[in-house]
PDB file of C-alpha atoms in Angstrom:
ATOM      1  CA  MET M   1      19.024 -41.123  46.298  1.00 76.00           C
ATOM      2  CA  THR M   2      17.055 -40.875  43.055  1.00 85.00           C
ATOM      3  CA  GLN M   3      19.635 -38.462  41.669  1.00 90.00           C
ATOM      4  CA  ARG M   4      22.489 -40.833  42.535  1.00 89.00           C
ATOM      5  CA  ARG M   5      20.712 -43.765  40.883  1.00 91.00           C
ATOM      6  CA  LEU M   6      20.100 -41.730  37.736  1.00 94.00           C
ATOM      7  CA  ALA M   7      23.750 -40.681  37.565  1.00 94.00           C
ATOM      8  CA  ARG M   8      24.912 -44.289  37.932  1.00 94.00           C
ATOM      9  CA  GLU M   9      22.519 -45.390  35.164  1.00 95.00           C
ATOM     10  CA  LEU M  10      24.086 -42.751  32.888  1.00 96.00           C
ATOM     11  CA  LYS M  11      27.611 -43.988  33.776  1.00 96.00           C
ATOM     12  CA  ILE M  12      28.414 -40.759  35.608  1.00 98.00           C
ATOM     13  CA  PRO M  13      30.770 -41.353  38.559  1.00 97.00           C
ATOM     14  CA  VAL M  14      29.207 -40.720  41.956  1.00 96.00           C
ATOM     15  CA  VAL M  15      30.716 -40.475  45.420  1.00 92.00           C
ATOM     16  CA  PRO M  16      30.779 -44.041  46.827  1.00 92.00           C
ATOM     17  CA  GLY M  17      27.884 -44.521  49.229  1.00 93.00           C
ATOM     18  CA  THR M  18      24.793 -46.491  50.171  1.00 92.00           C
ATOM     19  CA  GLU M  19      22.409 -47.337  47.343  1.00 88.00           C
ATOM     20  CA  GLU M  20      19.351 -47.447  49.602  1.00 89.00           C
ATOM     21  CA  PRO M  21      18.183 -45.090  52.386  1.00 88.00           C
ATOM     22  CA  VAL M  22      19.166 -45.779  55.991  1.00 89.00           C
ATOM     23  CA  SER M  23      16.373 -45.520  58.566  1.00 88.00           C
ATOM     24  CA  SER M  24      18.204 -46.185  61.843  1.00 90.00           C
ATOM     25  CA  PRO M  25      21.649 -46.181  63.459  1.00 89.00           C
ATOM     26  CA  ALA M  26      21.509 -49.988  63.562  1.00 91.00           C
ATOM     27  CA  GLU M  27      21.262 -50.051  59.754  1.00 91.00           C
ATOM     28  CA  ALA M  28      24.036 -47.493  59.465  1.00 93.00           C
ATOM     29  CA  VAL M  29      26.718 -49.450  61.350  1.00 93.00           C
ATOM     30  CA  PRO M  30      27.373 -52.207  58.770  1.00 93.00           C
ATOM     31  CA  ALA M  31      27.089 -49.688  55.918  1.00 92.00           C
ATOM     32  CA  VAL M  32      29.683 -47.412  57.515  1.00 93.00           C
ATOM     33  CA  LEU M  33      32.069 -50.291  58.119  1.00 91.00           C
ATOM     34  CA  LYS M  34      31.660 -51.421  54.510  1.00 92.00           C
ATOM     35  CA  LEU M  35      32.371 -47.941  53.114  1.00 93.00           C
ATOM     36  CA  GLY M  36      35.209 -47.294  55.524  1.00 93.00           C
ATOM     37  CA  LEU M  37      35.633 -44.294  57.800  1.00 94.00           C
ATOM     38  CA  PRO M  38      35.304 -41.370  57.567  1.00 95.00           C
ATOM     39  CA  VAL M  39      31.807 -41.091  56.072  1.00 95.00           C
ATOM     40  CA  VAL M  40      29.204 -38.342  55.721  1.00 93.00           C
ATOM     41  CA  VAL M  41      25.550 -38.758  56.766  1.00 93.00           C
ATOM     42  CA  ARG M  42      23.221 -36.813  54.472  1.00 90.00           C
ATOM     43  CA  PRO M  43      19.417 -36.416  54.495  1.00 88.00           C
ATOM     44  CA  VAL M  44      17.515 -38.030  51.638  1.00 85.00           C
ATOM     45  CA  ALA M  45      15.734 -34.669  51.271  1.00 75.00           C
ATOM     46  CA  SER M  46      18.373 -33.037  49.046  1.00 64.00           C
ATOM     47  CA  ASN M  47      17.222 -29.475  49.799  1.00 59.00           C
ATOM     48  CA  LEU M  48      18.393 -29.720  53.417  1.00 62.00           C
ATOM     49  CA  HIS M  49      21.894 -28.972  54.676  1.00 70.00           C
ATOM     50  CA  CYS M  50      22.077 -31.258  57.692  1.00 78.00           C
ATOM     51  CA  SER M  51      25.155 -33.334  56.891  1.00 86.00           C
ATOM     52  CA  ARG M  52      27.181 -34.963  59.658  1.00 91.00           C
ATOM     53  CA  LEU M  53      30.738 -36.266  59.527  1.00 93.00           C
ATOM     54  CA  ILE M  54      31.558 -39.599  61.209  1.00 95.00           C
ATOM     55  CA  ASN M  55      35.244 -40.090  61.981  1.00 94.00           C
ATOM     56  CA  LYS M  56      35.032 -42.873  64.587  1.00 94.00           C
ATOM     57  CA  GLU M  57      32.961 -46.032  64.862  1.00 93.00           C
ATOM     58  CA  LYS M  58      31.737 -45.057  68.330  1.00 94.00           C
ATOM     59  CA  ASP M  59      30.155 -41.890  66.865  1.00 94.00           C
ATOM     60  CA  ILE M  60      27.954 -43.633  64.284  1.00 94.00           C
ATOM     61  CA  GLU M  61      24.773 -43.831  66.368  1.00 93.00           C
ATOM     62  CA  TYR M  62      25.079 -40.300  67.729  1.00 94.00           C
ATOM     63  CA  GLN M  63      25.750 -38.620  64.359  1.00 94.00           C
ATOM     64  CA  VAL M  64      22.974 -40.519  62.562  1.00 93.00           C
ATOM     65  CA  ARG M  65      20.485 -39.610  65.291  1.00 93.00           C
ATOM     66  CA  MET M  66      21.586 -35.954  65.213  1.00 92.00           C
ATOM     67  CA  CYS M  67      21.153 -35.800  61.424  1.00 91.00           C
ATOM     68  CA  GLN M  68      17.695 -37.358  61.742  1.00 90.00           C
ATOM     69  CA  ALA M  69      16.750 -34.884  64.491  1.00 90.00           C
ATOM     70  CA  GLU M  70      17.734 -31.926  62.290  1.00 86.00           C
ATOM     71  CA  VAL M  71      15.717 -33.375  59.420  1.00 84.00           C
ATOM     72  CA  ARG M  72      12.671 -33.831  61.690  1.00 84.00           C
ATOM     73  CA  ALA M  73      12.918 -30.160  62.617  1.00 82.00           C
ATOM     74  CA  HIS M  74      12.285 -29.384  58.936  1.00 77.00           C
ATOM     75  CA  ASN M  75       9.307 -31.776  58.798  1.00 70.00           C
ATOM     76  CA  ALA M  76      11.082 -33.986  56.250  1.00 73.00           C
ATOM     77  CA  THR M  77      11.571 -37.734  56.072  1.00 76.00           C
ATOM     78  CA  GLU M  78      14.017 -39.116  58.639  1.00 80.00           C
ATOM     79  CA  GLN M  79      15.712 -41.320  56.073  1.00 85.00           C
ATOM     80  CA  VAL M  80      19.380 -40.593  55.453  1.00 91.00           C
ATOM     81  CA  TYR M  81      22.111 -42.047  53.306  1.00 91.00           C
ATOM     82  CA  LEU M  82      25.857 -42.438  53.714  1.00 94.00           C
ATOM     83  CA  GLU M  83      28.717 -41.321  51.498  1.00 94.00           C
ATOM     84  CA  ARG M  84      32.434 -41.840  51.803  1.00 94.00           C
ATOM     85  CA  TYR M  85      34.023 -38.597  52.963  1.00 93.00           C
ATOM     86  CA  LEU M  86      36.331 -37.157  50.323  1.00 90.00           C
ATOM     87  CA  PRO M  87      38.716 -34.655  51.935  1.00 86.00           C
ATOM     88  CA  ARG M  88      40.004 -31.572  50.160  1.00 85.00           C
ATOM     89  CA  THR M  89      37.477 -31.620  47.336  1.00 90.00           C
ATOM     90  CA  ARG M  90      36.498 -28.636  45.186  1.00 92.00           C
ATOM     91  CA  PRO M  91      32.764 -28.153  44.574  1.00 94.00           C
ATOM     92  CA  VAL M  92      32.036 -27.132  40.978  1.00 97.00           C
ATOM     93  CA  ASP M  93      28.530 -26.243  39.771  1.00 98.00           C
ATOM     94  CA  VAL M  94      27.478 -26.419  36.118  1.00 97.00           C
ATOM     95  CA  LEU M  95      24.554 -24.223  35.090  1.00 95.00           C
ATOM     96  CA  VAL M  96      22.294 -25.865  32.513  1.00 93.00           C
ATOM     97  CA  ILE M  97      19.584 -23.875  30.755  1.00 88.00           C
ATOM     98  CA  PHE M  98      17.069 -25.895  28.733  1.00 83.00           C
ATOM     99  CA  SER M  99      19.497 -28.844  28.472  1.00 86.00           C
ATOM    100  CA  GLN M 100      22.407 -26.645  27.365  1.00 89.00           C
ATOM    101  CA  PRO M 101      25.332 -26.083  29.773  1.00 92.00           C
ATOM    102  CA  VAL M 102      26.278 -22.407  29.622  1.00 91.00           C
ATOM    103  CA  ALA M 103      28.668 -21.727  32.504  1.00 93.00           C
ATOM    104  CA  GLU M 104      30.222 -23.115  35.649  1.00 96.00           C
ATOM    105  CA  TRP M 105      31.557 -21.797  38.923  1.00 97.00           C
ATOM    106  CA  GLU M 106      33.811 -23.121  41.667  1.00 96.00           C
ATOM    107  CA  VAL M 107      33.470 -22.734  45.426  1.00 95.00           C
ATOM    108  CA  GLY M 108      36.787 -21.276  46.539  1.00 93.00           C
ATOM    109  CA  PHE M 109      35.878 -21.110  50.215  1.00 94.00           C
ATOM    110  CA  TYR M 110      33.097 -22.541  52.329  1.00 87.00           C
ATOM    111  CA  HIS M 111      32.561 -22.341  56.046  1.00 87.00           C
ATOM    112  CA  ARG M 112      30.158 -24.438  58.112  1.00 82.00           C
ATOM    113  CA  GLU M 113      28.480 -25.867  54.999  1.00 78.00           C
ATOM    114  CA  GLN M 114      27.952 -22.401  53.508  1.00 88.00           C
ATOM    115  CA  ASP M 115      29.428 -21.417  50.133  1.00 93.00           C
ATOM    116  CA  LEU M 116      30.968 -18.017  50.847  1.00 96.00           C
ATOM    117  CA  LEU M 117      33.447 -17.236  48.042  1.00 97.00           C
ATOM    118  CA  VAL M 118      32.699 -18.449  44.531  1.00 97.00           C
ATOM    119  CA  PHE M 119      34.390 -17.679  41.223  1.00 97.00           C
ATOM    120  CA  SER M 120      33.714 -18.298  37.548  1.00 96.00           C
ATOM    121  CA  PRO M 121      34.914 -19.838  35.366  1.00 95.00           C
ATOM    122  CA  ALA M 122      36.181 -22.727  37.480  1.00 95.00           C
ATOM    123  CA  ASN M 123      39.787 -23.911  37.368  1.00 94.00           C
ATOM    124  CA  LEU M 124      39.233 -26.826  34.997  1.00 95.00           C
ATOM    125  CA  SER M 125      41.199 -28.292  32.131  1.00 93.00           C
ATOM    126  CA  GLY M 126      39.440 -28.265  28.779  1.00 91.00           C
ATOM    127  CA  ASN M 127      38.961 -32.035  28.954  1.00 96.00           C
ATOM    128  CA  LEU M 128      37.493 -31.985  32.458  1.00 97.00           C
ATOM    129  CA  ARG M 129      35.160 -29.088  31.610  1.00 97.00           C
ATOM    130  CA  SER M 130      33.914 -30.993  28.551  1.00 97.00           C
ATOM    131  CA  ARG M 131      33.180 -34.069  30.667  1.00 98.00           C
ATOM    132  CA  LEU M 132      31.256 -32.118  33.288  1.00 98.00           C
ATOM    133  CA  TYR M 133      29.240 -30.329  30.603  1.00 97.00           C
ATOM    134  CA  ARG M 134      28.493 -33.593  28.784  1.00 98.00           C
ATOM    135  CA  TRP M 135      27.313 -35.289  31.984  1.00 98.00           C
ATOM    136  CA  SER M 136      25.206 -32.260  32.939  1.00 98.00           C
ATOM    137  CA  ARG M 137      23.555 -32.274  29.516  1.00 96.00           C
ATOM    138  CA  LEU M 138      22.841 -36.010  29.839  1.00 97.00           C
ATOM    139  CA  LEU M 139      21.138 -35.496  33.200  1.00 97.00           C
ATOM    140  CA  ALA M 140      19.017 -32.610  31.932  1.00 95.00           C
ATOM    141  CA  GLU M 141      17.980 -34.504  28.801  1.00 95.00           C
ATOM    142  CA  GLN M 142      17.145 -37.649  30.751  1.00 95.00           C
ATOM    143  CA  LEU M 143      14.958 -35.600  33.092  1.00 93.00           C
ATOM    144  CA  GLN M 144      13.471 -33.658  30.145  1.00 90.00           C
ATOM    145  CA  PHE M 145      14.020 -30.611  32.306  1.00 84.00           C
ATOM    146  CA  GLN M 146      12.711 -27.352  30.863  1.00 80.00           C
ATOM    147  CA  GLY M 147      14.279 -24.587  32.881  1.00 83.00           C
ATOM    148  CA  VAL M 148      17.418 -23.867  34.880  1.00 89.00           C
ATOM    149  CA  LEU M 149      19.290 -26.791  36.393  1.00 93.00           C
ATOM    150  CA  VAL M 150      22.421 -26.642  38.563  1.00 96.00           C
ATOM    151  CA  VAL M 151      24.540 -29.797  38.694  1.00 97.00           C
ATOM    152  CA  ARG M 152      27.140 -30.029  41.457  1.00 96.00           C
ATOM    153  CA  PHE M 153      30.287 -32.109  41.149  1.00 97.00           C
ATOM    154  CA  LEU M 154      33.137 -32.687  43.587  1.00 95.00           C
ATOM    155  CA  ILE M 155      36.688 -32.640  42.201  1.00 95.00           C
ATOM    156  CA  ASP M 156      39.240 -34.447  44.371  1.00 91.00           C
ATOM    157  CA  GLU M 157      42.952 -33.754  44.727  1.00 88.00           C
ATOM    158  CA  ASP M 158      43.686 -36.002  41.736  1.00 90.00           C
ATOM    159  CA  ASN M 159      41.206 -34.037  39.584  1.00 92.00           C
ATOM    160  CA  THR M 160      38.803 -36.983  39.617  1.00 95.00           C
ATOM    161  CA  PRO M 161      35.204 -35.720  39.328  1.00 97.00           C
ATOM    162  CA  TYR M 162      32.176 -37.136  41.160  1.00 97.00           C
ATOM    163  CA  PHE M 163      28.523 -36.228  40.766  1.00 97.00           C
ATOM    164  CA  LEU M 164      27.060 -34.953  44.040  1.00 92.00           C
ATOM    165  CA  GLN M 165      23.586 -33.531  43.411  1.00 91.00           C
ATOM    166  CA  LEU M 166      21.407 -31.421  41.157  1.00 93.00           C
ATOM    167  CA  SER M 167      18.924 -28.656  41.880  1.00 92.00           C
ATOM    168  CA  GLY M 168      16.125 -27.072  39.892  1.00 89.00           C
ATOM    169  CA  GLU M 169      16.249 -23.905  41.991  1.00 88.00           C
ATOM    170  CA  LEU M 170      17.782 -20.720  40.620  1.00 89.00           C
ATOM    171  CA  SER M 171      21.144 -20.592  42.390  1.00 93.00           C
ATOM    172  CA  PRO M 172      22.028 -17.445  44.369  1.00 95.00           C
ATOM    173  CA  TRP M 173      25.280 -17.530  42.366  1.00 96.00           C
ATOM    174  CA  HIS M 174      23.536 -17.352  38.970  1.00 95.00           C
ATOM    175  CA  PRO M 175      24.638 -13.693  38.504  1.00 96.00           C
ATOM    176  CA  LEU M 176      28.142 -15.098  37.923  1.00 96.00           C
ATOM    177  CA  ALA M 177      26.829 -16.741  34.761  1.00 94.00           C
ATOM    178  CA  GLU M 178      24.994 -13.558  33.780  1.00 94.00           C
ATOM    179  CA  ILE M 179      28.201 -11.547  34.185  1.00 95.00           C
ATOM    180  CA  ILE M 180      30.336 -13.788  31.978  1.00 92.00           C
ATOM    181  CA  THR M 181      27.645 -14.390  29.337  1.00 90.00           C
ATOM    182  CA  GLY M 182      25.812 -11.067  29.319  1.00 88.00           C
ATOM    183  CA  MET M 183      22.429 -12.819  29.301  1.00 88.00           C
ATOM    184  CA  ASP M 184      19.507 -12.312  31.651  1.00 89.00           C
ATOM    185  CA  ILE M 185      18.714 -15.825  32.875  1.00 88.00           C
ATOM    186  CA  VAL M 186      15.331 -15.001  34.420  1.00 88.00           C
ATOM    187  CA  ALA M 187      14.253 -13.158  31.273  1.00 87.00           C
ATOM    188  CA  GLY M 188      15.377 -16.199  29.273  1.00 82.00           C
ATOM    189  CA  GLN M 189      13.113 -18.436  31.324  1.00 81.00           C
ATOM    190  CA  LEU M 190      10.162 -16.137  30.704  1.00 85.00           C
ATOM    191  CA  LYS M 191      10.897 -16.111  26.957  1.00 82.00           C
ATOM    192  CA  VAL M 192      10.887 -19.901  26.792  1.00 76.00           C
ATOM    193  CA  ALA M 193       7.629 -20.019  28.774  1.00 78.00           C
ATOM    194  CA  ALA M 194       6.185 -17.718  26.105  1.00 82.00           C
ATOM    195  CA  GLY M 195       7.420 -19.991  23.311  1.00 80.00           C
ATOM    196  CA  GLU M 196      10.345 -17.762  22.311  1.00 80.00           C
ATOM    197  CA  ASN M 197      14.085 -18.443  22.020  1.00 75.00           C
ATOM    198  CA  ALA M 198      15.964 -18.041  25.307  1.00 70.00           C
ATOM    199  CA  GLY M 199      18.910 -16.353  23.602  1.00 72.00           C
ATOM    200  CA  ILE M 200      21.562 -18.516  25.285  1.00 74.00           C
ATOM    201  CA  VAL M 201      25.048 -17.042  24.989  1.00 71.00           C
ATOM    202  CA  PRO M 202      28.304 -19.022  25.527  1.00 69.00           C
ATOM    203  CA  ALA M 203      30.466 -17.962  28.467  1.00 70.00           C
ATOM    204  CA  ASP M 204      33.267 -15.467  27.793  1.00 69.00           C
ATOM    205  CA  GLN M 205      36.395 -17.150  29.155  1.00 65.00           C
ATOM    206  CA  GLY M 206      38.143 -13.750  29.053  1.00 83.00           C
ATOM    207  CA  ILE M 207      36.134 -12.522  32.057  1.00 92.00           C
ATOM    208  CA  ARG M 208      36.684 -13.652  35.651  1.00 96.00           C
ATOM    209  CA  ALA M 209      33.762 -13.124  38.022  1.00 98.00           C
ATOM    210  CA  LEU M 210      33.793 -13.425  41.810  1.00 98.00           C
ATOM    211  CA  ALA M 211      31.057 -13.566  44.448  1.00 99.00           C
ATOM    212  CA  ALA M 212      30.969 -13.285  48.230  1.00 98.00           C
ATOM    213  CA  GLY M 213      28.222 -14.192  50.679  1.00 98.00           C
ATOM    214  CA  ILE M 214      28.196 -11.654  53.516  1.00 98.00           C
ATOM    215  CA  ARG M 215      26.467 -12.956  56.630  1.00 98.00           C
ATOM    216  CA  ALA M 216      25.378 -11.480  59.970  1.00 97.00           C
ATOM    217  CA  GLU M 217      27.831 -13.486  62.056  1.00 96.00           C
ATOM    218  CA  ASP M 218      30.026 -12.321  64.913  1.00 93.00           C
ATOM    219  CA  PRO M 219      33.627 -13.520  64.366  1.00 89.00           C
ATOM    220  CA  GLY M 220      34.439 -12.609  67.960  1.00 88.00           C
ATOM    221  CA  ALA M 221      31.783 -15.039  69.264  1.00 91.00           C
ATOM    222  CA  ASP M 222      32.580 -18.115  67.170  1.00 92.00           C
ATOM    223  CA  PHE M 223      30.408 -16.803  64.334  1.00 92.00           C
ATOM    224  CA  GLU M 224      27.220 -16.818  66.355  1.00 94.00           C
ATOM    225  CA  PRO M 225      24.335 -14.840  64.795  1.00 94.00           C
ATOM    226  CA  SER M 226      24.718 -11.073  65.070  1.00 96.00           C
ATOM    227  CA  THR M 227      21.133 -10.003  65.678  1.00 95.00           C
ATOM    228  CA  GLY M 228      19.405  -6.661  66.026  1.00 96.00           C
ATOM    229  CA  ILE M 229      18.221  -3.716  63.963  1.00 96.00           C
ATOM    230  CA  VAL M 230      20.130  -2.525  60.893  1.00 96.00           C
ATOM    231  CA  SER M 231      20.357   1.067  62.081  1.00 93.00           C
ATOM    232  CA  GLU M 232      22.625   2.153  59.233  1.00 95.00           C
ATOM    233  CA  LEU M 233      22.976   0.758  55.741  1.00 97.00           C
ATOM    234  CA  LEU M 234      25.484   1.595  53.052  1.00 97.00           C
ATOM    235  CA  LEU M 235      25.818  -0.686  50.042  1.00 97.00           C
ATOM    236  CA  PRO M 236      28.718  -0.414  47.589  1.00 97.00           C
ATOM    237  CA  GLY M 237      28.404   0.982  44.085  1.00 93.00           C
ATOM    238  CA  GLY M 238      30.526   1.838  41.106  1.00 92.00           C
ATOM    239  CA  PRO M 239      31.707  -0.073  38.044  1.00 95.00           C
ATOM    240  CA  HIS M 240      32.266  -3.832  38.031  1.00 97.00           C
ATOM    241  CA  LEU M 241      30.251  -4.436  41.189  1.00 98.00           C
ATOM    242  CA  ARG M 242      26.796  -5.977  41.556  1.00 98.00           C
ATOM    243  CA  VAL M 243      24.795  -6.148  44.795  1.00 98.00           C
ATOM    244  CA  GLU M 244      22.021  -8.647  45.519  1.00 97.00           C
ATOM    245  CA  SER M 245      20.292  -7.926  48.835  1.00 97.00           C
ATOM    246  CA  TYR M 246      16.938  -7.593  50.558  1.00 94.00           C
ATOM    247  CA  ILE M 247      18.225  -5.575  53.542  1.00 95.00           C
ATOM    248  CA  TYR M 248      16.908  -2.077  54.283  1.00 96.00           C
ATOM    249  CA  PRO M 249      17.430   0.446  57.129  1.00 96.00           C
ATOM    250  CA  GLY M 250      15.375  -0.677  60.101  1.00 96.00           C
ATOM    251  CA  TYR M 251      15.413  -4.352  59.082  1.00 96.00           C
ATOM    252  CA  GLU M 252      15.538  -6.675  62.109  1.00 96.00           C
ATOM    253  CA  ILE M 253      17.919  -9.629  61.945  1.00 95.00           C
ATOM    254  CA  LEU M 254      16.693 -12.662  63.889  1.00 93.00           C
ATOM    255  CA  GLY M 255      18.914 -15.622  64.709  1.00 84.00           C
ATOM    256  CA  GLU M 256      16.224 -18.140  63.716  1.00 81.00           C
ATOM    257  CA  TYR M 257      16.443 -17.294  60.003  1.00 83.00           C
ATOM    258  CA  ASP M 258      19.072 -17.203  57.278  1.00 87.00           C
ATOM    259  CA  LEU M 259      21.811 -14.756  58.214  1.00 94.00           C
ATOM    260  CA  LEU M 260      22.753 -13.836  54.656  1.00 96.00           C
ATOM    261  CA  LEU M 261      22.750 -10.053  54.205  1.00 97.00           C
ATOM    262  CA  VAL M 262      24.305  -9.476  50.793  1.00 98.00           C
ATOM    263  CA  ASN M 263      25.697 -11.380  47.857  1.00 98.00           C
ATOM    264  CA  LEU M 264      28.351  -9.119  46.363  1.00 99.00           C
ATOM    265  CA  PHE M 265      29.734  -9.732  42.859  1.00 99.00           C
ATOM    266  CA  SER M 266      32.748  -8.306  41.060  1.00 98.00           C
ATOM    267  CA  TRP M 267      34.501  -9.036  37.788  1.00 98.00           C
ATOM    268  CA  GLY M 268      37.525  -8.191  35.685  1.00 97.00           C
ATOM    269  CA  ALA M 269      39.972  -9.464  33.103  1.00 95.00           C
ATOM    270  CA  ASP M 270      41.622 -11.684  35.714  1.00 95.00           C
ATOM    271  CA  LEU M 271      40.910 -12.976  39.208  1.00 95.00           C
ATOM    272  CA  GLU M 272      43.326 -10.532  40.854  1.00 96.00           C
ATOM    273  CA  THR M 273      41.357  -7.602  39.439  1.00 98.00           C
ATOM    274  CA  ALA M 274      38.055  -9.130  40.550  1.00 98.00           C
ATOM    275  CA  VAL M 275      39.482  -9.674  44.063  1.00 98.00           C
ATOM    276  CA  ARG M 276      40.678  -6.071  44.279  1.00 98.00           C
ATOM    277  CA  ARG M 277      37.269  -4.767  43.246  1.00 98.00           C
ATOM    278  CA  LEU M 278      35.476  -7.044  45.702  1.00 98.00           C
ATOM    279  CA  LEU M 279      37.685  -5.792  48.543  1.00 98.00           C
ATOM    280  CA  ARG M 280      36.814  -2.230  47.497  1.00 98.00           C
ATOM    281  CA  GLY M 281      33.156  -3.172  47.832  1.00 98.00           C
ATOM    282  CA  PHE M 282      33.791  -4.637  51.296  1.00 98.00           C
ATOM    283  CA  ALA M 283      35.315  -1.327  52.398  1.00 97.00           C
ATOM    284  CA  GLU M 284      32.139   0.541  51.426  1.00 97.00           C
ATOM    285  CA  LEU M 285      29.699  -1.769  53.237  1.00 97.00           C
ATOM    286  CA  ASN M 286      28.184  -0.567  56.505  1.00 97.00           C
ATOM    287  CA  PHE M 287      25.483  -2.350  58.514  1.00 96.00           C
ATOM    288  CA  GLY M 288      25.718  -0.198  61.639  1.00 94.00           C
ATOM    289  CA  SER M 289      26.138  -2.296  64.794  1.00 94.00           C
ATOM    290  CA  ILE M 290      25.600  -5.627  62.987  1.00 96.00           C
ATOM    291  CA  ARG M 291      28.770  -7.732  62.897  1.00 97.00           C
ATOM    292  CA  THR M 292      29.585  -9.637  59.718  1.00 97.00           C
ATOM    293  CA  ASN M 293      32.013 -12.191  58.304  1.00 96.00           C
ATOM    294  CA  ILE M 294      33.719  -9.614  56.052  1.00 97.00           C
ATOM    295  CA  GLU M 295      36.988  -9.850  57.987  1.00 96.00           C
ATOM    296  CA  LEU M 296      37.086 -13.619  57.453  1.00 96.00           C
ATOM    297  CA  LEU M 297      36.320 -13.235  53.748  1.00 97.00           C
ATOM    298  CA  SER M 298      39.033 -10.598  53.368  1.00 97.00           C
ATOM    299  CA  THR M 299      41.563 -12.892  55.040  1.00 95.00           C
ATOM    300  CA  VAL M 300      40.722 -15.701  52.626  1.00 95.00           C
ATOM    301  CA  LEU M 301      40.901 -13.409  49.595  1.00 96.00           C
ATOM    302  CA  HIS M 302      44.431 -12.411  50.624  1.00 95.00           C
ATOM    303  CA  HIS M 303      45.479 -16.066  51.028  1.00 92.00           C
ATOM    304  CA  PRO M 304      48.030 -17.072  48.361  1.00 89.00           C
ATOM    305  CA  HIS M 305      46.113 -20.279  47.598  1.00 87.00           C
ATOM    306  CA  PHE M 306      42.772 -18.618  46.908  1.00 92.00           C
ATOM    307  CA  GLY M 307      41.603 -19.218  43.358  1.00 90.00           C
ATOM    308  CA  GLN M 308      44.675 -21.208  42.426  1.00 85.00           C
ATOM    309  CA  PRO M 309      44.167 -24.337  40.290  1.00 82.00           C
ATOM    310  CA  GLY M 310      43.623 -27.437  42.392  1.00 69.00           C
ATOM    311  CA  ARG M 311      43.593 -25.513  45.681  1.00 66.00           C
ATOM    312  CA  SER M 312      40.713 -24.885  48.064  1.00 65.00           C
ATOM    313  CA  ILE M 313      40.700 -22.929  51.307  1.00 61.00           C
ATOM    314  CA  PHE M 314      39.454 -24.682  54.446  1.00 58.00           C
ATOM    315  CA  PHE M 315      38.853 -23.152  57.892  1.00 52.00           C
TER     316      PHE M 315
END
């Protein structure tokens, strides 16, 4: 809520929604009717992914209570807020380092509130990219933020941008920015902490980078967690591939924790080359008996709409 208020004060468009937190289903009903269905219920605690979609008036109480129950499970405040649901939007993140936007990436495919395929740079016109960068710089300067900031926008089917949220955490997709700029973002943070220049480098628009989040999910069981021991492990190698993972042979995957196994990155002169190299990396991966979402990701990568301007893939 604080982020939304700040964006409005800076004249940055935000997704239409409630200006104050909602504490109960009774408070939510008039707010939903004012916004107009469908709406999304989100926790005030911005670090939680417990959103709920309300399509019908009769579902308001149930969905608000379910969102609050999920929030309680994380020991956070039960307060939620409501936003108008914008269908077919493209999430675009702008990476800001010490108040200077350096790169951006676009979520090309997400599944069950998880970003799974992400590419950089995003499909943006020069004018739209300039606006997003200017707004991101304004937010960082207003916050006097010294570090790495990720600002997320939603781009609708008419290419209208809306501020969604910002995060001071180092994004798992930050290697995309490192690939297209050649800089080491973590090393840059340490340099600034030591009073040195971060050595910020502008993004090279001649490079296309791609990332995939590979999760321990069983596609044959409605993507339920695929648990057990990683009896075998083979990670891909070779040029134009980067692997970020904590998995090791003998690691036990438990359904109660994050199911992410690997973030795999590829790059090339164009998106088609990056896709081909990522698929090569998929073919080399082996987690033994653990099932993954690689088949789903491969299907999306072969979809003719993937990575095309103004198009997102929804499953």
